[in-house]
Coordinates of C-alpha atoms in Angstrom, one line a residue:
M1171 CA -21.4 12.2 13.9
I1172 CA -19.8 9.9 16.5
V1173 CA -16.1 9.1 16.3
C1174 CA -14.7 6.4 18.6
G1175 CA -11.0 5.7 18.7
D1176 CA -7.8 5.5 20.8
D1177 CA -5.1 7.2 18.7
G1178 CA -4.4 10.2 16.5
L1179 CA -6.7 9.0 13.7
A1180 CA -9.8 9.6 15.8
H1181 CA -8.8 13.2 16.6
R1182 CA -7.8 13.9 13.1
L1183 CA -11.1 12.5 11.8
A1184 CA -13.1 14.5 14.2
A1185 CA -11.3 17.7 13.1
E1186 CA -11.9 16.8 9.5
L1187 CA -15.7 16.4 10.1
R1188 CA -15.8 19.7 12.0
G1189 CA -13.6 21.9 9.9
V1190 CA -14.3 20.6 6.4
Y1191 CA -17.9 19.4 6.6
G1192 CA -19.2 21.5 9.5
E1193 CA -20.6 18.6 11.3
Q1194 CA -21.5 18.3 15.0
V1195 CA -19.1 15.6 16.4
T1196 CA -19.1 13.5 19.5
L1197 CA -15.7 12.1 20.2
V1198 CA -15.4 8.9 22.4
V1199 CA -11.9 8.3 23.7
P1200 CA -10.4 6.2 26.5
P1201 CA -9.7 8.3 29.6
S1202 CA -5.9 8.0 29.2
V1203 CA -5.8 9.5 25.7
R1204 CA -6.6 13.0 26.9
R1205 CA -4.4 13.0 30.0
V1206 CA -1.3 10.9 29.0
R1207 CA 0.9 11.9 26.1
Q1208 CA 2.0 9.3 23.6
P1209 CA 5.1 7.6 24.9
V1210 CA 8.4 8.3 23.3
V1211 CA 10.3 5.1 22.4
G1212 CA 14.0 4.8 21.5
R1213 CA 17.3 6.2 22.6
A1214 CA 18.0 9.2 20.5
R1215 CA 21.6 10.4 19.9
A1216 CA 22.6 13.9 20.8
A1217 CA 21.9 15.3 17.4
S1218 CA 18.4 13.8 17.1
A1219 CA 17.5 14.8 20.6
A1220 CA 18.5 18.4 20.0
L1221 CA 16.4 18.5 16.8
L1222 CA 13.5 16.8 18.5
D1223 CA 13.6 19.6 21.2
R1224 CA 13.5 22.2 18.5
V1225 CA 10.6 20.8 16.5
S1226 CA 8.7 19.9 19.7
A1227 CA 9.0 23.6 20.8
A1228 CA 7.8 24.7 17.3
V1229 CA 4.8 22.4 17.6
N1230 CA 4.0 23.6 21.1
R1231 CA 4.2 27.3 20.0
T1232 CA 1.9 26.7 16.9
G1233 CA -0.5 24.3 18.5
A1234 CA -1.0 25.9 21.9
G1235 CA -4.6 25.3 23.0
G1236 CA -5.3 22.8 20.3
A1237 CA -6.1 20.1 22.7
E1238 CA -9.3 21.8 23.9
P1239 CA -12.5 20.6 22.2
A1240 CA -14.1 22.8 19.6
A1241 CA -17.5 24.5 19.9
N1242 CA -19.2 21.8 17.8
E1243 CA -17.4 18.9 19.4
Q1244 CA -18.3 16.9 22.5
V1245 CA -15.7 14.6 24.2
V1246 CA -16.8 11.6 26.1
E1247 CA -14.4 9.4 28.0
A1248 CA -15.1 5.7 28.0
A1249 CA -12.8 2.7 28.4
E1250 CA -15.0 0.6 26.1
V1251 CA -17.7 1.2 23.6
T1252 CA -20.6 -0.6 25.3
E1253 CA -24.4 -0.3 24.7
A1254 CA -24.6 2.1 27.6
V1255 CA -21.9 4.4 26.1
L1256 CA -23.6 4.3 22.7
T1257 CA -26.9 5.2 24.4
E1258 CA -25.2 8.1 26.3
V1259 CA -23.9 9.6 23.1
D1260 CA -27.3 9.2 21.5
A1261 CA -26.3 6.7 18.8
E1262 CA -30.0 6.0 18.2
R1263 CA -30.4 9.4 16.5
A1264 CA -26.9 9.8 15.1
A1265 CA -26.2 10.0 11.3
A1266 CA -23.0 8.1 11.3
L1267 CA -20.6 6.3 13.6
A1268 CA -16.9 5.8 13.0
L1269 CA -15.0 3.0 14.9
V1270 CA -11.3 3.6 14.4
Y1271 CA -9.7 1.8 17.3
D1272 CA -6.4 0.1 16.6
D1273 CA -7.9 -3.3 17.5
D1274 CA -10.1 -5.1 14.9
E1275 CA -12.0 -7.1 17.5
T1276 CA -13.0 -3.9 19.4
N1277 CA -14.3 -2.3 16.3
I1278 CA -16.3 -5.3 15.2
R1279 CA -17.9 -5.8 18.7
A1280 CA -18.9 -2.1 18.9
A1281 CA -20.3 -2.2 15.3
L1282 CA -22.5 -5.2 16.1
T1283 CA -23.9 -3.4 19.1
A1284 CA -24.4 -0.1 17.3
R1285 CA -26.3 -1.8 14.4
R1286 CA -28.6 -3.5 16.9
L1287 CA -29.4 -0.1 18.5
N1288 CA -29.9 1.8 15.3
P1289 CA -30.4 -0.1 12.0
R1290 CA -30.3 3.2 10.0
L1291 CA -26.9 4.2 11.4
R1292 CA -24.1 4.7 8.8
L1293 CA -21.1 2.7 10.0
V1294 CA -17.4 3.3 9.1
L1295 CA -15.0 0.7 10.5
R1296 CA -11.2 0.6 10.6
L1297 CA -10.1 -3.0 10.0
Y1298 CA -6.7 -4.3 9.1
N1299 CA -7.9 -7.7 7.9
R1300 CA -9.3 -7.0 4.5
R1301 CA -11.0 -10.3 3.9
L1302 CA -12.7 -10.2 7.3
G1303 CA -13.7 -6.6 6.5
Q1304 CA -15.6 -7.7 3.4
H1305 CA -17.6 -10.3 5.3
I1306 CA -18.4 -7.9 8.1
E1307 CA -19.5 -5.2 5.7
E1308 CA -21.9 -7.6 4.0
L1309 CA -23.2 -8.9 7.3
L1310 CA -23.9 -5.5 8.8
D1311 CA -25.6 -4.2 5.7
Q1312 CA -27.8 -7.3 5.6
T1313 CA -28.7 -6.9 9.2
A1314 CA -29.7 -3.3 8.6
A1315 CA -31.9 -4.3 5.7
V1316 CA -33.6 -7.0 7.6
A1317 CA -34.2 -4.9 10.7
S1318 CA -35.7 -2.1 8.6
G1319 CA -37.9 -4.4 6.5
T1320 CA -36.3 -3.4 3.2
G1321 CA -34.4 -5.5 0.7
P1322 CA -30.7 -5.2 0.3
G1323 CA -31.1 -3.5 -3.1
T1324 CA -34.3 -1.5 -2.7
G1325 CA -32.5 1.8 -1.8
G1326 CA -35.1 2.6 0.8
L1327 CA -32.5 2.6 3.6
D1328 CA -29.8 5.2 3.9
A1329 CA -27.7 3.1 6.2
S1330 CA -24.4 1.6 4.9
T1331 CA -21.3 0.0 6.2
T1332 CA -17.9 1.0 4.9
V1333 CA -14.7 -0.9 6.0
L1334 CA -11.5 1.0 5.5
S1335 CA -7.9 0.5 6.6
D1336 CA -5.6 3.3 7.4
A1337 CA -2.7 1.1 6.4
D1338 CA -4.1 0.5 2.9
T1339 CA -4.9 4.2 2.5
A1340 CA -1.5 5.5 3.5
A1341 CA 0.7 2.7 2.0
P1342 CA 0.5 3.8 -1.7
A1343 CA 1.3 7.4 -0.7
L1344 CA 4.3 6.4 1.4
A1345 CA 5.6 4.0 -1.3
A1346 CA 5.3 6.6 -4.0
T1347 CA 6.9 9.3 -1.9
A1348 CA 10.1 7.3 -1.6
L1349 CA 10.5 6.8 -5.3
V1350 CA 10.8 9.5 -8.0
G1351 CA 8.4 9.0 -10.8
T1352 CA 6.5 6.1 -9.2
S1353 CA 2.8 6.0 -10.0
K1354 CA 0.3 6.7 -7.3
V1355 CA -2.2 3.9 -7.5
V1356 CA -5.6 3.7 -6.0
Q1357 CA -6.9 0.2 -6.2
T1358 CA -10.1 -1.1 -4.6
E1359 CA -12.4 -4.0 -5.6
G1360 CA -10.6 -4.2 -8.9
L1361 CA -10.9 -0.5 -9.8
V1362 CA -7.4 0.9 -10.7
L1363 CA -6.8 4.6 -10.8
R1364 CA -3.2 5.4 -11.7
A1365 CA -1.8 8.9 -11.3
V1366 CA 1.9 9.8 -11.8
E1367 CA 3.9 12.8 -10.7
R1368 CA 5.8 14.4 -13.6
Q1369 CA 8.5 17.0 -13.5
P1370 CA 8.2 20.2 -15.6
P1371 CA 9.1 19.7 -19.3
R1372 CA 12.4 21.1 -20.5
P1373 CA 12.6 23.9 -23.0
G1374 CA 11.3 22.7 -26.3
E1375 CA 9.5 19.7 -24.8
V1376 CA 5.7 19.3 -24.6
A1377 CA 4.4 17.6 -21.5
D1378 CA 2.1 14.6 -21.9
P1379 CA -1.3 15.6 -20.4
G1380 CA -2.4 12.0 -19.9
L1381 CA -6.1 11.5 -19.5
C1382 CA -6.4 14.7 -17.5
T1383 CA -4.4 16.9 -15.1
L1384 CA -5.3 16.2 -11.5
A1385 CA -3.0 18.8 -9.9
L1386 CA -0.2 21.4 -10.4
L1387 CA 2.7 21.0 -8.0
S1388 CA 4.2 23.9 -6.0
A1389 CA 6.2 26.5 -8.0
T1390 CA 8.2 27.8 -5.0
S1391 CA 11.4 25.8 -5.5
N1392 CA 12.8 22.7 -7.2
D1393 CA 11.5 20.7 -4.2
P1394 CA 7.8 20.0 -5.0
A1395 CA 7.0 20.6 -1.3
G1396 CA 8.9 23.8 -1.2
A1397 CA 6.1 25.8 0.6
D1398 CA 5.1 22.8 2.7
G1399 CA 2.5 22.0 0.1
S1400 CA -0.4 22.8 2.4
E1401 CA -3.6 24.6 1.8
G1402 CA -2.2 27.7 3.3
S1403 CA 0.8 27.9 1.0
G1404 CA -0.9 30.4 -1.3
E1405 CA -1.0 30.7 -5.0
Q1406 CA 2.5 29.2 -5.4
G1407 CA 1.4 26.1 -3.6
P1408 CA -0.2 23.0 -5.2
Q1409 CA -3.4 23.5 -7.1
L1410 CA -5.8 20.5 -7.1
L1411 CA -8.1 19.9 -10.2
P1412 CA -7.0 23.0 -12.1
G1413 CA -8.8 24.3 -15.2
E1414 CA -7.4 24.1 -18.7
A1415 CA -6.4 27.8 -18.6
A1416 CA -4.4 27.2 -15.4
V1417 CA -2.7 24.2 -16.8
A1418 CA -1.7 26.0 -20.0
S1419 CA -0.3 29.0 -18.1
A1420 CA 1.5 26.9 -15.5
T1421 CA 5.0 26.8 -17.1
G1422 CA 7.8 25.3 -15.1
R1423 CA 5.5 23.5 -12.7
G1424 CA 5.3 19.8 -12.1
T1425 CA 2.0 18.0 -12.6
V1426 CA 0.1 15.0 -11.4
V1427 CA -1.8 13.5 -14.3
L1428 CA -4.2 10.6 -14.5
E1429 CA -2.8 7.8 -16.7
Q1430 CA -5.2 5.0 -16.4
V1431 CA -8.7 4.2 -15.1
S1432 CA -9.6 0.6 -15.5
Y1433 CA -10.8 -2.6 -13.9
S1434 CA -8.4 -5.5 -13.3
G1435 CA -8.8 -9.0 -12.0
P1436 CA -7.6 -10.2 -8.7
S1437 CA -3.9 -9.8 -8.1
L1438 CA -1.8 -12.9 -8.5
P1439 CA -0.4 -14.5 -5.4
S1440 CA 3.2 -13.4 -4.5
G1441 CA 5.1 -16.6 -4.4
R1442 CA 4.2 -20.3 -4.0
G1443 CA 3.6 -20.6 -0.3
G1444 CA 7.2 -20.5 0.7
V1445 CA 8.4 -23.2 -1.8
P1446 CA 11.6 -22.0 -3.4
P1447 CA 12.1 -22.3 -7.2
F1448 CA 13.9 -25.4 -8.4
A1449 CA 16.9 -23.5 -9.6
S1450 CA 17.5 -22.2 -6.1
L1451 CA 17.7 -25.7 -4.6
F1452 CA 21.3 -26.3 -5.7
S1453 CA 24.3 -24.0 -5.9
R1454 CA 25.8 -23.1 -9.3
R1455 CA 28.9 -25.3 -8.6
L1456 CA 26.7 -28.3 -7.8
R1457 CA 24.6 -27.8 -10.9
W1458 CA 27.7 -27.8 -13.0
S1459 CA 28.9 -30.9 -11.3
L1460 CA 25.6 -32.7 -12.1
A1461 CA 25.7 -31.5 -15.7
G1462 CA 29.3 -32.8 -16.0
L1463 CA 28.3 -36.2 -14.8
V1464 CA 25.4 -36.4 -17.1
G1465 CA 27.7 -35.5 -20.0
C1466 CA 30.2 -38.3 -19.0
V1467 CA 27.4 -40.9 -19.0
L1468 CA 26.2 -39.8 -22.4
G1469 CA 29.8 -39.9 -23.7
L1470 CA 30.4 -43.4 -22.3
A1471 CA 27.1 -44.6 -23.9
V1472 CA 28.1 -43.2 -27.3
A1473 CA 31.5 -44.8 -27.0
L1474 CA 30.0 -48.2 -26.1
M1475 CA 27.7 -48.0 -29.1
F1476 CA 30.6 -47.5 -31.5
V1477 CA 32.8 -50.2 -29.8
T1478 CA 30.1 -52.9 -29.6
G1479 CA 27.8 -51.8 -32.4
E1480 CA 24.7 -52.1 -30.1
H1481 CA 21.6 -50.1 -30.3
P1482 CA 21.9 -46.6 -28.6
L1483 CA 19.2 -47.4 -26.0
Y1484 CA 20.9 -50.8 -25.2
A1485 CA 24.3 -49.1 -25.0
T1486 CA 22.9 -46.5 -22.6
Y1487 CA 21.3 -49.2 -20.5
V1488 CA 24.5 -51.2 -20.2
T1489 CA 26.5 -48.0 -19.3
L1490 CA 24.1 -47.3 -16.5
L1491 CA 24.4 -50.9 -15.2
D1492 CA 28.2 -50.4 -15.2
L1493 CA 27.8 -47.0 -13.5
F1494 CA 25.9 -48.4 -10.6
G1495 CA 28.1 -51.5 -10.3
I1496 CA 25.3 -54.1 -11.0
N1497 CA 26.6 -55.4 -14.3
D1498 CA 28.7 -58.5 -14.8
P1499 CA 32.4 -58.0 -15.3
A1500 CA 33.5 -57.8 -18.9
Y1501 CA 35.6 -61.0 -18.9
H1502 CA 36.8 -62.2 -22.3
K1503 CA 35.5 -59.0 -23.9
S1504 CA 37.3 -56.6 -26.1
T1505 CA 39.8 -54.2 -24.6
G1506 CA 37.6 -51.3 -25.5
R1507 CA 34.6 -52.8 -23.7
Q1508 CA 36.7 -53.4 -20.6
V1509 CA 38.1 -49.9 -20.5
L1510 CA 34.6 -48.4 -20.9
Q1511 CA 33.4 -50.6 -18.0
L1512 CA 36.2 -49.3 -15.8
L1513 CA 35.5 -45.7 -16.7
S1514 CA 31.8 -46.2 -16.0
G1515 CA 32.7 -47.6 -12.5
L1516 CA 34.9 -44.6 -11.9
V1517 CA 32.1 -42.2 -12.9
G1518 CA 29.8 -44.1 -10.5
L1519 CA 32.2 -43.5 -7.6
L1520 CA 32.1 -39.8 -8.4
L1521 CA 28.3 -39.8 -8.7
L1522 CA 27.8 -40.9 -5.1
P1523 CA 29.2 -37.8 -3.3
V1524 CA 27.6 -35.5 -5.8
L1525 CA 24.2 -37.0 -5.2
L1526 CA 24.7 -36.8 -1.4
A1527 CA 25.8 -33.2 -1.7
A1528 CA 22.7 -32.4 -3.8
V1529 CA 20.4 -34.0 -1.2
L1530 CA 21.9 -32.2 1.7
E1531 CA 21.9 -28.9 -0.1
A1532 CA 18.3 -29.3 -1.1
L1533 CA 17.3 -30.0 2.5
G1534 CA 19.2 -27.0 3.6
T1535 CA 17.5 -24.8 1.1
F1536 CA 14.0 -26.0 2.2
R1537 CA 15.0 -25.5 5.8
S1538 CA 16.2 -21.9 5.2
A1539 CA 13.2 -21.0 3.0
S1540 CA 11.3 -20.1 6.1
A1541 CA 14.3 -18.3 7.6
L1542 CA 15.1 -14.6 7.0
R1543 CA 17.3 -13.7 4.1
K1544 CA 20.4 -11.5 4.5
P1545 CA 21.1 -8.5 2.2
P1546 CA 23.3 -9.7 -0.7
R1547 CA 26.8 -8.3 -1.0
G1548 CA 26.4 -6.4 -4.2
L1549 CA 23.0 -4.9 -3.4
G1550 CA 22.5 -1.2 -4.3
G1551 CA 19.8 1.2 -5.4
H1552 CA 17.3 -0.4 -3.0
V1553 CA 14.8 1.0 -0.4
V1554 CA 15.6 0.5 3.3
L1555 CA 12.3 0.0 5.1
L1556 CA 12.3 0.5 8.9
G1557 CA 9.5 -1.2 10.8
L1558 CA 7.2 -4.1 9.8
G1559 CA 4.1 -3.2 11.7
K1560 CA 0.7 -2.6 10.0
I1561 CA 1.9 0.3 7.9
G1562 CA 5.3 -1.2 7.1
T1563 CA 3.8 -4.5 6.0
R1564 CA 1.4 -2.8 3.5
V1565 CA 4.2 -0.6 2.2
L1566 CA 6.5 -3.6 1.7
T1567 CA 3.8 -5.4 -0.3
R1568 CA 3.3 -2.4 -2.4
L1569 CA 7.0 -1.9 -3.2
R1570 CA 7.4 -5.6 -4.1
E1571 CA 4.3 -5.3 -6.4
L1572 CA 6.3 -2.6 -8.2
H1573 CA 9.4 -4.9 -8.3
I1574 CA 11.5 -2.6 -6.2
P1575 CA 14.3 -4.2 -4.2
V1576 CA 13.8 -3.7 -0.5
V1577 CA 15.8 -4.4 2.7
C1578 CA 13.7 -4.4 5.9
V1579 CA 15.0 -3.5 9.4
E1580 CA 12.9 -4.8 12.4
S1581 CA 13.8 -5.2 16.1
D1582 CA 10.9 -7.6 17.0
P1583 CA 11.3 -11.1 15.5
E1584 CA 7.6 -11.7 16.0
A1585 CA 6.5 -8.5 14.2
R1586 CA 3.4 -8.6 12.1
G1587 CA 5.2 -8.3 8.8
M1588 CA 7.9 -10.9 9.4
A1589 CA 5.8 -13.7 7.7
T1590 CA 5.2 -11.4 4.7
A1591 CA 8.9 -10.7 4.4
R1592 CA 9.6 -14.5 4.4
R1593 CA 6.9 -15.1 1.8
L1594 CA 8.2 -12.4 -0.5
R1595 CA 11.8 -13.5 0.2
V1596 CA 12.8 -10.0 1.2
P1597 CA 16.1 -9.5 3.1
V1598 CA 15.5 -8.6 6.8
V1599 CA 18.1 -7.2 9.3
L1600 CA 17.0 -8.0 12.9
G1601 CA 18.2 -5.3 15.3
D1602 CA 17.4 -2.0 16.9
V1603 CA 17.9 0.8 14.4
T1604 CA 19.3 3.0 17.1
Q1605 CA 22.3 0.7 17.6
E1606 CA 25.5 1.1 15.6
G1607 CA 25.9 -1.1 12.6
V1608 CA 22.3 -2.0 12.0
L1609 CA 21.7 0.5 9.1
E1610 CA 25.1 -0.4 7.7
A1611 CA 24.0 -4.0 7.6
A1612 CA 21.1 -2.9 5.5
K1613 CA 23.5 -1.3 3.0
I1614 CA 22.3 2.2 3.7
H1615 CA 25.3 3.7 2.0
R1616 CA 24.2 2.3 -1.3
A1617 CA 20.4 2.7 -0.8
H1618 CA 18.2 4.8 -3.0
A1619 CA 15.7 5.8 -0.3
L1620 CA 14.9 5.3 3.4
L1621 CA 11.4 4.7 4.7
A1622 CA 11.2 5.2 8.5
L1623 CA 7.8 3.7 9.4
T1624 CA 8.2 2.5 13.0
S1625 CA 5.7 3.6 15.6
A1626 CA 8.2 5.7 17.5
D1627 CA 8.8 9.2 16.2
T1628 CA 12.2 9.6 17.8
T1629 CA 13.4 6.3 16.2
N1630 CA 12.3 7.4 12.8
L1631 CA 13.9 10.8 13.3
E1632 CA 17.1 9.3 14.6
A1633 CA 17.4 6.9 11.7
A1634 CA 16.8 9.7 9.2
L1635 CA 19.5 11.9 10.8
Y1636 CA 22.0 9.1 10.9
A1637 CA 21.3 8.1 7.3
R1638 CA 21.8 11.7 6.2
S1639 CA 25.2 11.7 7.9
V1640 CA 26.1 8.6 5.8
R1641 CA 24.5 9.8 2.6
P1642 CA 23.7 13.5 2.5
D1643 CA 21.7 13.1 -0.8
L1644 CA 19.6 10.2 0.4
R1645 CA 15.9 10.4 -0.2
V1646 CA 14.2 10.1 3.3
V1647 CA 10.5 9.6 4.2
L1648 CA 9.5 9.7 7.8
R1649 CA 6.2 8.5 9.4
L1650 CA 5.4 10.8 12.3
Y1651 CA 2.5 10.6 14.7
D1652 CA 1.2 14.1 14.5
D1653 CA 0.8 16.2 11.3
D1654 CA 2.0 19.4 13.0
F1655 CA 5.0 17.6 14.3
A1656 CA 5.6 16.2 10.8
T1657 CA 5.5 19.7 9.3
A1658 CA 7.9 21.0 11.9
V1659 CA 10.3 18.2 11.3
Y1660 CA 10.1 18.7 7.5
R1661 CA 10.9 22.4 7.8
T1662 CA 13.9 21.8 10.0
L1663 CA 15.3 19.0 7.9
R1664 CA 14.8 21.0 4.7
A1665 CA 16.7 24.0 6.2
A1666 CA 19.5 21.7 7.3
H1667 CA 19.7 19.8 4.0
P1668 CA 18.3 22.1 1.3
Y1669 CA 19.6 19.9 -1.6
A1670 CA 18.2 16.6 -0.3
L1671 CA 14.7 15.3 -0.7
T1672 CA 12.9 14.9 2.6
R1673 CA 9.2 13.9 3.2
S1674 CA 7.4 13.7 6.5
R1675 CA 4.0 12.1 6.6
S1676 CA 1.4 11.5 9.2
V1677 CA -0.7 8.4 8.6
S1678 CA -3.7 9.9 10.3
H1679 CA -3.4 13.0 8.0
L1680 CA -3.4 10.7 4.9
A1681 CA -6.2 8.4 6.1
A1682 CA -8.7 10.9 7.8
P1683 CA -10.1 12.4 4.5
A1684 CA -11.2 8.9 3.2
F1685 CA -12.8 8.0 6.6
A1686 CA -14.6 11.4 6.7
G1687 CA -15.9 11.0 3.2
A1688 CA -17.2 7.5 4.0
M1689 CA -19.1 8.9 7.0
M1690 CA -20.8 11.4 4.7
G1691 CA -22.3 8.5 2.8
R1692 CA -20.1 8.3 -0.3
Q1693 CA -18.1 5.3 -1.5
I1694 CA -14.6 6.6 -1.1
L1695 CA -12.4 4.6 -3.5
G1696 CA -9.1 6.0 -2.2
A1697 CA -7.0 9.1 -1.8
I1698 CA -3.6 10.2 -3.1
P1699 CA -1.5 12.9 -1.5
V1700 CA -0.4 15.9 -3.5
E1701 CA 2.4 17.2 -1.4
R1702 CA 0.7 18.0 1.9
R1703 CA -2.8 18.1 0.4
V1704 CA -5.1 15.1 -0.3
L1705 CA -7.2 14.4 -3.4
L1706 CA -10.1 12.0 -3.0
F1707 CA -11.6 9.5 -5.5
A1708 CA -15.3 8.6 -5.0
E1709 CA -18.1 6.8 -6.7
V1710 CA -21.2 9.0 -6.7
E1711 CA -24.8 8.6 -7.8
V1712 CA -25.7 11.6 -10.0
G1713 CA -29.3 11.6 -8.9
G1714 CA -30.0 14.3 -6.2
H1715 CA -27.0 16.3 -7.0
P1716 CA -28.0 19.5 -8.9
Q1717 CA -24.3 20.2 -9.6
L1718 CA -24.2 17.0 -11.7
E1719 CA -27.7 16.0 -12.7
G1720 CA -28.7 17.2 -16.1
R1721 CA -25.3 18.8 -16.8
T1722 CA -22.7 17.9 -19.3
V1723 CA -19.4 16.5 -18.2
G1724 CA -17.8 19.8 -19.1
E1725 CA -20.4 21.9 -17.2
A1726 CA -20.2 19.6 -14.2
F1727 CA -16.4 20.2 -13.8
R1728 CA -15.6 22.8 -11.2
A1729 CA -12.0 23.7 -11.0
G1730 CA -10.5 23.2 -7.6
A1731 CA -13.5 21.3 -6.3
W1732 CA -14.4 18.2 -8.4
R1733 CA -14.1 16.6 -11.8
V1734 CA -15.9 13.6 -13.4
L1735 CA -13.4 11.0 -14.5
A1736 CA -15.5 8.0 -15.6
L1737 CA -19.0 6.6 -16.0
N1738 CA -19.8 3.3 -14.4
T1739 CA -22.3 1.5 -16.5
S1740 CA -22.2 -1.8 -14.7
P1741 CA -25.2 -2.8 -12.5
P1742 CA -25.0 -1.6 -8.9
G1743 CA -24.7 -5.1 -7.6
G1744 CA -22.1 -6.3 -10.0
R1745 CA -20.1 -5.7 -13.1
R1746 CA -21.1 -5.9 -16.6
G1747 CA -20.2 -9.0 -18.5
E1748 CA -18.7 -9.2 -22.0
D1749 CA -22.0 -10.5 -23.5
E1750 CA -23.8 -7.4 -22.3
T1751 CA -21.5 -5.0 -24.1
S1752 CA -23.4 -2.8 -26.5
G1753 CA -22.3 -2.7 -30.1
E1754 CA -23.1 1.0 -30.5
E1755 CA -20.8 2.2 -27.8
R1756 CA -17.2 1.2 -27.1
V1757 CA -17.8 0.1 -23.5
P1758 CA -15.2 -2.2 -21.8
A1759 CA -16.3 -5.5 -20.3
S1760 CA -16.0 -3.9 -16.9
G1761 CA -18.7 -1.3 -17.7
L1762 CA -16.3 1.6 -16.9
V1763 CA -16.2 4.4 -19.6
W1764 CA -13.3 6.8 -18.9
D1765 CA -13.2 8.6 -22.3
L1766 CA -16.4 10.5 -21.8
P1767 CA -16.9 13.4 -24.2
S1768 CA -17.4 16.8 -22.5
T1769 CA -20.9 17.0 -24.1
Y1770 CA -22.2 13.8 -22.4
V1771 CA -25.2 14.7 -20.3
L1772 CA -25.2 13.1 -16.8
G1773 CA -28.6 11.5 -16.0
A1774 CA -30.2 10.8 -12.7
G1775 CA -29.5 7.1 -12.9
D1776 CA -25.8 7.4 -13.7
R1777 CA -23.0 6.5 -11.4
V1778 CA -19.7 8.4 -11.9
V1779 CA -16.2 8.1 -10.6
L1780 CA -15.0 11.6 -9.7
A1781 CA -11.9 13.2 -8.2
A1782 CA -12.7 15.8 -5.6
T1783 CA -10.9 17.9 -3.0
R1784 CA -12.0 17.6 0.6
R1785 CA -14.0 20.9 0.5
G1786 CA -15.4 20.1 -2.9
L1787 CA -16.7 16.8 -1.7
A1788 CA -18.1 18.5 1.4
E1789 CA -19.9 21.0 -0.8
L1790 CA -21.5 18.2 -2.9
L1791 CA -22.7 16.3 0.2
G1792 CA -23.6 19.4 2.2
R1793 CA -25.9 20.8 -0.4
R1794 CA -27.7 17.5 -0.8
R1795 CA -28.0 17.2 3.0
R1796 CA -29.5 20.6 3.3
E1797 CA -32.0 19.9 0.5
R1798 CA -33.1 16.8 2.3
A1799 CA -33.5 18.6 5.5
G1800 CA -35.6 21.3 3.9
A1801 CA -37.8 18.7 2.2

């Protein structure tokens, strides 16, 4: 396995492949990555600086010697992934190559070169642009099929291309962590897997099991991550994919249950390209003024109809002529007709400034539609989101899909997510979060949660500490660069604020399992965090897996390792249409059957969606790989 990258995701992915899957890994990094530590950005206050020193010391004590390469890892320094570098790391004989640079263009250029050198190489790319990623994936797969002389659908080629985004992988977890009871959604190519974290039932209540129980939460304290929620937290820590007996005996423990497995169509666009709704063009006072003028015109028309006895339409027409001053004076007419004409002229004089105000206000609304909105005065119960980079933009989109009010804080007016914030009409506070008054402008004292997702660890830490000084019970989620550092920060903050909810998350820790699974040749649909562990969802072909093939769904389930969730009956190249639905079986139009009986026998040609732990998926893939090697 070859991993090429320039940040923490590359190192985390290499460690995942070594430790979980037991693979031989060659890590290609720029020369500066091993010698220069990540820069610390931001001016921390005294409290945050002291805490940073404490947690940094803890990380250094626990992680001493961790920078040295492992026995089954080779580190190669290269400023750029060229054909010569790929030849040096023996890409022509490698099984898989992961390109996880932070720049999309760098990954695409290296992928094209690698595919030309080795058409059978399995490629995993990290791309932020999802639409471009789909096209690149199809292009590279087609290139591999043509170079190997096999058709795209023959199955004679084991090469594949998988495009993933660490932002898309981590965003649902970060969004769900900030909100109590929010569903954790895995959505890819229309497939929706929805899991929800539920608190333990009260005495006399029966918990809803959902479709199945995916995990049991920690039982060490009221805080679900009381024992750090890691794999080393013991029996009291989280249990992934527990058996029925374990679920029945786990009284007083929270659960993560699967609520929905389905296909959905493409999501609707958020907004209308920046055009504000009609009601927002005019202020409330101006709308009432326009309504009053319309009422006056109608009243004058009705009065003229009774005075002159004319038809209603003719009376309305004459009233409008008087209103705009283009009718002849009512000489030698009745007194009532003359009074009505004078009143119509007066209403016409009032109409002119109202129309002018409406035009100016509408122009101002269109002009400000592309500008940033400010937090409204009475806002409360919202989420304060710090940072509109790659991760922050994806989290913002996810929160707005859940209809959760958000206020963003960003120091760079040209940040990647500013356009998204304008399109979604989300209030944004421009300023450095380390400066006084910035968080106050975001209404932090009335917020429900704080998501600190900037690229600087100290900035995130300082914002969390300051927010806690304003609101001790505020729910805080921090994005930190290194997972060991995130663990140390979490422990310290939990000790200082035992009754507040604190979460620290490393994006590389959340994304690495999905990238590692894709390198092993499985279609990883997504991952959800269970405290500090990760549960993977993958689509697997049953054929070639003795743990699945020929077994019933009940027999194939292995507690703590994997569980079959659904059967995909659609063709491999597309989805099943409504006219192909069989009348004997209740199969949805998508071809996804999630209510499989435990007696259903899995055949060699079946494709199933399963949930698996990292080591469980490694066992599935490892056994198959060893059998192929022996054959």
